[in-house]
Short mmCIF file of C-alpha atoms in Angstrom, two decimals:
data_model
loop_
_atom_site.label_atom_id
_atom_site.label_comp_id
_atom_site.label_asym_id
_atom_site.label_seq_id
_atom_site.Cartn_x
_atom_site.Cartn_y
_atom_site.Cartn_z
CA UNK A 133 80.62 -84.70 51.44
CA UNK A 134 83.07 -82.38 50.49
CA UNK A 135 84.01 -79.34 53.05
CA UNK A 136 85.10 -75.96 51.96
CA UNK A 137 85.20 -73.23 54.92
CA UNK A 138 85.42 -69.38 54.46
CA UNK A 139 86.49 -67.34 57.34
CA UNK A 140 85.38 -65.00 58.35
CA UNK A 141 81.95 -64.62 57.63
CA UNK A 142 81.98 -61.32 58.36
CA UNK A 143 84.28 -58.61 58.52
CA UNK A 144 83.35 -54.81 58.96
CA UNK A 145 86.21 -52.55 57.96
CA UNK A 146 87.40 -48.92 57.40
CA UNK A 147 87.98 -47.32 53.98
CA UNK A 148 91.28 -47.38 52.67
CA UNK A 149 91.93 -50.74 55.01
CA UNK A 150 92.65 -54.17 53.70
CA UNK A 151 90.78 -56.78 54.31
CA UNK A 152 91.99 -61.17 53.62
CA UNK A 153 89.75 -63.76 53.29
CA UNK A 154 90.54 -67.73 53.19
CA UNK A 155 88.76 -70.00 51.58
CA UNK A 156 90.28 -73.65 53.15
CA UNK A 157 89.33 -77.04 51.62
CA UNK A 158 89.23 -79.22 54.53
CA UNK A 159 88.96 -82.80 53.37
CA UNK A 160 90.33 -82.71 49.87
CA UNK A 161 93.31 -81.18 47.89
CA UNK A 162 91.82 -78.66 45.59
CA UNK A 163 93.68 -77.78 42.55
CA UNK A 164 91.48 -74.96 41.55
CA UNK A 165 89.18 -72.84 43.63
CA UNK A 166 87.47 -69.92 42.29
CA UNK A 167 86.21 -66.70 43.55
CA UNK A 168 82.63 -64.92 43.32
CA UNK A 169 81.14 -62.01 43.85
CA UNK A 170 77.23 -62.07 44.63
CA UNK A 171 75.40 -58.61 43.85
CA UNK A 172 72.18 -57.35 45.88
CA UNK A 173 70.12 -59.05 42.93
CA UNK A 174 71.67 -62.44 43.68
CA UNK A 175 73.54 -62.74 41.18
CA UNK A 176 77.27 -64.60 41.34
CA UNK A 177 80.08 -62.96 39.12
CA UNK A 178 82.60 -65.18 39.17
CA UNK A 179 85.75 -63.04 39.70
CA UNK A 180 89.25 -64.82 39.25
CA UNK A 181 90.22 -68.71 39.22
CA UNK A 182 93.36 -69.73 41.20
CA UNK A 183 95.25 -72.96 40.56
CA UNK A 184 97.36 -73.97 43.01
CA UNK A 185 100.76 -72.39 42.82
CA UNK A 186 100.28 -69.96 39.62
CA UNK A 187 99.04 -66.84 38.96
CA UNK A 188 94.91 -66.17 38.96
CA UNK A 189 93.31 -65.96 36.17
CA UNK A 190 90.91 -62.58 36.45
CA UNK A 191 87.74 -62.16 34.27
CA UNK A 192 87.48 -59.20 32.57
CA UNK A 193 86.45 -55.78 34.74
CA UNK A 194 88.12 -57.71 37.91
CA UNK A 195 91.04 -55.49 39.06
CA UNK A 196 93.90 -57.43 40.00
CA UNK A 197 95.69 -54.97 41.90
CA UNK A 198 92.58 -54.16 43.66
CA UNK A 199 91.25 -57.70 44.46
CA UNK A 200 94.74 -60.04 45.37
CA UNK A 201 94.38 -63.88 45.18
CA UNK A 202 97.01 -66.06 46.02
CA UNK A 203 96.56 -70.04 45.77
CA UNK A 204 99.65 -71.39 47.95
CA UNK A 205 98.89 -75.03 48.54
CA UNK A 206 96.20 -76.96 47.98
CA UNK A 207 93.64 -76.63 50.47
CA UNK A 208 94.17 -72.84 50.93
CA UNK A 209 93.38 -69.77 48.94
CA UNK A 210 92.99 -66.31 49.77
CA UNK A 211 91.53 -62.90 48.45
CA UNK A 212 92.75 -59.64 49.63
CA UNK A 213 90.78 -56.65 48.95
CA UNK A 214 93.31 -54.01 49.01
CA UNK A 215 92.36 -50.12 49.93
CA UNK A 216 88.82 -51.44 50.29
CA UNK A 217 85.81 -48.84 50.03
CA UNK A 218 82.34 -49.24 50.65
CA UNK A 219 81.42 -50.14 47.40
CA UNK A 220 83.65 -53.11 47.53
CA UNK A 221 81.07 -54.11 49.89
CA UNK A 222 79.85 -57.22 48.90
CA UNK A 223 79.37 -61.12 49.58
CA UNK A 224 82.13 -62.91 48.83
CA UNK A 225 82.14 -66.40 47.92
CA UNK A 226 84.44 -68.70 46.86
CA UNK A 227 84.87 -72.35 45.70
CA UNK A 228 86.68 -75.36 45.02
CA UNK A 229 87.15 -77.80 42.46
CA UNK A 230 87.45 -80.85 43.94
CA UNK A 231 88.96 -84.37 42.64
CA UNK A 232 86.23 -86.82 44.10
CA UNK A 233 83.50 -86.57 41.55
CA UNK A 234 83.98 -84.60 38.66
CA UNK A 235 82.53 -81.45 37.80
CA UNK A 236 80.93 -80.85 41.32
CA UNK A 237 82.23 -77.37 43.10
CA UNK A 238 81.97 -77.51 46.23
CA UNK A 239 81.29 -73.82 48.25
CA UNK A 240 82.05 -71.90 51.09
CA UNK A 241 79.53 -70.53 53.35
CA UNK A 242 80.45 -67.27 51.77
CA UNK A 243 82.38 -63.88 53.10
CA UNK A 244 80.32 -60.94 54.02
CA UNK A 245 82.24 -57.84 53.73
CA UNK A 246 81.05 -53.87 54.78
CA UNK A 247 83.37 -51.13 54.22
CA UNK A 248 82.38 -47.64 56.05
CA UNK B 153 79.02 -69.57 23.83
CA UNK B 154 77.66 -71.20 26.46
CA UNK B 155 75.40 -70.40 28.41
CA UNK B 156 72.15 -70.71 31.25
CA UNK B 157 69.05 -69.16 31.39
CA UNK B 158 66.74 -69.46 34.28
CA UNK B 159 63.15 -68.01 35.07
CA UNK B 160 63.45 -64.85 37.17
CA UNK B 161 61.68 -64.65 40.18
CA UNK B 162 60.53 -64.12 42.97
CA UNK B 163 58.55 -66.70 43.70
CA UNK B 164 56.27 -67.11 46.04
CA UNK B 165 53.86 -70.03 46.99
CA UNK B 166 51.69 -71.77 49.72
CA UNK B 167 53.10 -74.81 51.92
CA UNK B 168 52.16 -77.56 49.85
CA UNK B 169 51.92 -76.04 46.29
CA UNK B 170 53.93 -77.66 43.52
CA UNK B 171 57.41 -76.13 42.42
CA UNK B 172 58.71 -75.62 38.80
CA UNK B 173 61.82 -73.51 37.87
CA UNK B 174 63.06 -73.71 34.52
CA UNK B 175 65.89 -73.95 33.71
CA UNK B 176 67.67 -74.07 29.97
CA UNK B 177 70.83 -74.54 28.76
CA UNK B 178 73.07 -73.71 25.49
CA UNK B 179 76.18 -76.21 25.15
CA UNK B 180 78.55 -77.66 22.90
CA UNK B 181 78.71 -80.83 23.31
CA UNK B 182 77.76 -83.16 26.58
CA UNK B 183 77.12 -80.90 29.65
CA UNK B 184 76.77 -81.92 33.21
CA UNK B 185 74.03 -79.88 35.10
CA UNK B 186 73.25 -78.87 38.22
CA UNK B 187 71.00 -77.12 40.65
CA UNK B 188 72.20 -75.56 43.75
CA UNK B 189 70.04 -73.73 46.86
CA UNK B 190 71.87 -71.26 48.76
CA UNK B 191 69.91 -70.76 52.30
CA UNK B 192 69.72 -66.91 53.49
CA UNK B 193 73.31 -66.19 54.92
CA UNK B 194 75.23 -68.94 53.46
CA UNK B 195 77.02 -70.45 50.82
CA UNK B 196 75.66 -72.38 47.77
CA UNK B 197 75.19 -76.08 48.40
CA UNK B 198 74.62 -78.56 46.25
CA UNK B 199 70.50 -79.82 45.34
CA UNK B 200 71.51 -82.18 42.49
CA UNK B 201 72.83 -83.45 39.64
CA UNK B 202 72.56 -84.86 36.10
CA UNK B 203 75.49 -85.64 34.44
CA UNK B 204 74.27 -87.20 30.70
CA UNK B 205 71.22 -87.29 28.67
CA UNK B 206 67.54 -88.71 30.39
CA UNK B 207 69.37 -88.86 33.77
CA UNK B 208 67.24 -87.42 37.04
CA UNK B 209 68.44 -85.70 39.79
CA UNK B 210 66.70 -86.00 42.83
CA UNK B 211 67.21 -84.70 46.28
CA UNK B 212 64.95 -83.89 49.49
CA UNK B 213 62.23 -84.51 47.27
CA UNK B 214 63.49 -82.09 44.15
CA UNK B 215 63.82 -83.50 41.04
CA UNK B 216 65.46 -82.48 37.44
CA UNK B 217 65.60 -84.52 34.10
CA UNK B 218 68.25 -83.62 31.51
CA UNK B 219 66.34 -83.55 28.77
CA UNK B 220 68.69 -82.83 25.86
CA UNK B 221 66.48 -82.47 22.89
CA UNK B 222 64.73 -79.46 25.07
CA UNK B 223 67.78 -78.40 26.03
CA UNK B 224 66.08 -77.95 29.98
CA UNK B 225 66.96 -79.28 33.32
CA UNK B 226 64.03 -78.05 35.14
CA UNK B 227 63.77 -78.18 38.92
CA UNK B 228 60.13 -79.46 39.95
CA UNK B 229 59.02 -80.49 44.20
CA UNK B 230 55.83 -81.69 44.87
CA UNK B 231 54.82 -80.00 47.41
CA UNK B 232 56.98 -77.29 49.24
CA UNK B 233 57.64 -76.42 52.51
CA UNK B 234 58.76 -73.75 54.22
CA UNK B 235 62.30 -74.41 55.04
CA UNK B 236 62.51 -74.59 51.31
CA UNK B 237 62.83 -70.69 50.87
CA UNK B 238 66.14 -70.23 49.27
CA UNK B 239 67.57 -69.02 46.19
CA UNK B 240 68.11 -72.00 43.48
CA UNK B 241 70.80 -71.82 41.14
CA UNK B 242 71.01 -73.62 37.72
CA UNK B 243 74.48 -74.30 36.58
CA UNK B 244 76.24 -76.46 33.71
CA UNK B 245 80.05 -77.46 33.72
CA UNK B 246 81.40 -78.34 30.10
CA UNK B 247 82.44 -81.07 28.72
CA UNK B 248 85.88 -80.00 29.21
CA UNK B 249 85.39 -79.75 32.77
CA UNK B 250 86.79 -76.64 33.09
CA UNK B 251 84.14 -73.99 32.56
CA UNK B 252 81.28 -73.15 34.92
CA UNK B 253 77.93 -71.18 34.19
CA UNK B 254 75.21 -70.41 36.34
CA UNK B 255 72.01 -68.96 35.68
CA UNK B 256 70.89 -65.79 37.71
CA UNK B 257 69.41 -67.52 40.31
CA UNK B 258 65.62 -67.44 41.36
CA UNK B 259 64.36 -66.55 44.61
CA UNK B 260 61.66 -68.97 46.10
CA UNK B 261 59.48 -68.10 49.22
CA UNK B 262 57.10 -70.52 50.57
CA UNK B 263 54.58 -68.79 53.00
CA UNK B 264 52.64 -70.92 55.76
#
């Protein structure tokens, strides 16, 4: 099936550091991938959607200067959390919406990020 | 709007023990539905699917019907296993194929 890879899976950082995450679709060209945000509860909040070479589109409460997603070709998007702090701690996962059977996302194995 | 809503958990059963989450759904027009698992530490991966009316999913011995006039896409397994501890997500993509929602997400632990 489908293969959508995150890297890294985990990243420790200092406050006030940024911090980039890719999410890579390796077998298919992904026109839209989308970004999550999964709370201690389990919960996923989906955060922004990317289309490949256009702006995201962030849900509401999502700061986009805080939380940078960029969507230059089609098998590669990234977030940046800018001037991270440790309650941008979080797991980060995104995904991809891929051409070979509609509807399906397809997922990463998911971003874990700790800010001290 | 739209919208899923799926039984809270935890839950927690014996090897062997029959499964049931439910799972509803609130939609205009034709859905497709889906469960996911996400394993602790990873991503979400795809369970199954249903993509119209009466159709059952069915994976690693998990099943779902679409059952539109209930509105449910219920995940039932026979008889679990351990390996099967995971959190299961429901999750509907419109019509238009360009919205997703997922339910909560229901932790399942299966004890030897």
């Amino acid at each position: 099936g489908a293969v959508v890879s995150q890297h890294p899976s985990w990243v420790i950082c200092k406050s006030g550091t940024s911090v980039k995450i890719e999410c890579r679709s390796l077998d298919f060209q992904a026109t839209t991938m989308f970004w999550y945000r999964q709370f201690p509860k389990q919960s996923l909040m989906l955060m922004a959607t990317s289309n490949e070479g256009s702006k995201a589109t962030y849900e509401q409460g999502v700061e986009k200067d805080k939380f940078l997603i960029n969507h230059a070709s089609l098998t590669l998007s990234t977030l940046t959390v800018t001037s991270a702090h440790p309650e941008d701690s979080s797991f980060y996962i995104c995904s991809a919406k891929g051409s070979i059977v509609t509807g399906e996302l397809f997922f990463g194995e998911g971003s874990r990020l700790t800010v001290l | 709007g739209d919208s899923v809503t799926q039984m809270e958990g935890p839950v927690t059963l014996s090897e062997e023990a029959f499964l049931t989450i439910n799972c509803t759904y609130t939609a205009t027009g034709y859905p497709s539905l889906f469960w996911y698992v996400q394993y602790p530490g990873e991503g979400l991966q795809l369970l199954l699917k249903a993509t119209k009316a009466d159709d059952k999913g069915s994976n690693k011995g998990f099943e779902a019907t679409y059952r539109k006039e209930t509105t449910s896409f219920h995940l039932e397994k026979g008889s679990v296993q351990v390996s099967d501890s995971a959190v299961y997500f429901c999750a509907l993509i419109t019509n238009t194929g360009n919205q997703f929602y997922f339910g909560t997400g229901t932790s399942l632990t299966v004890i030897p």
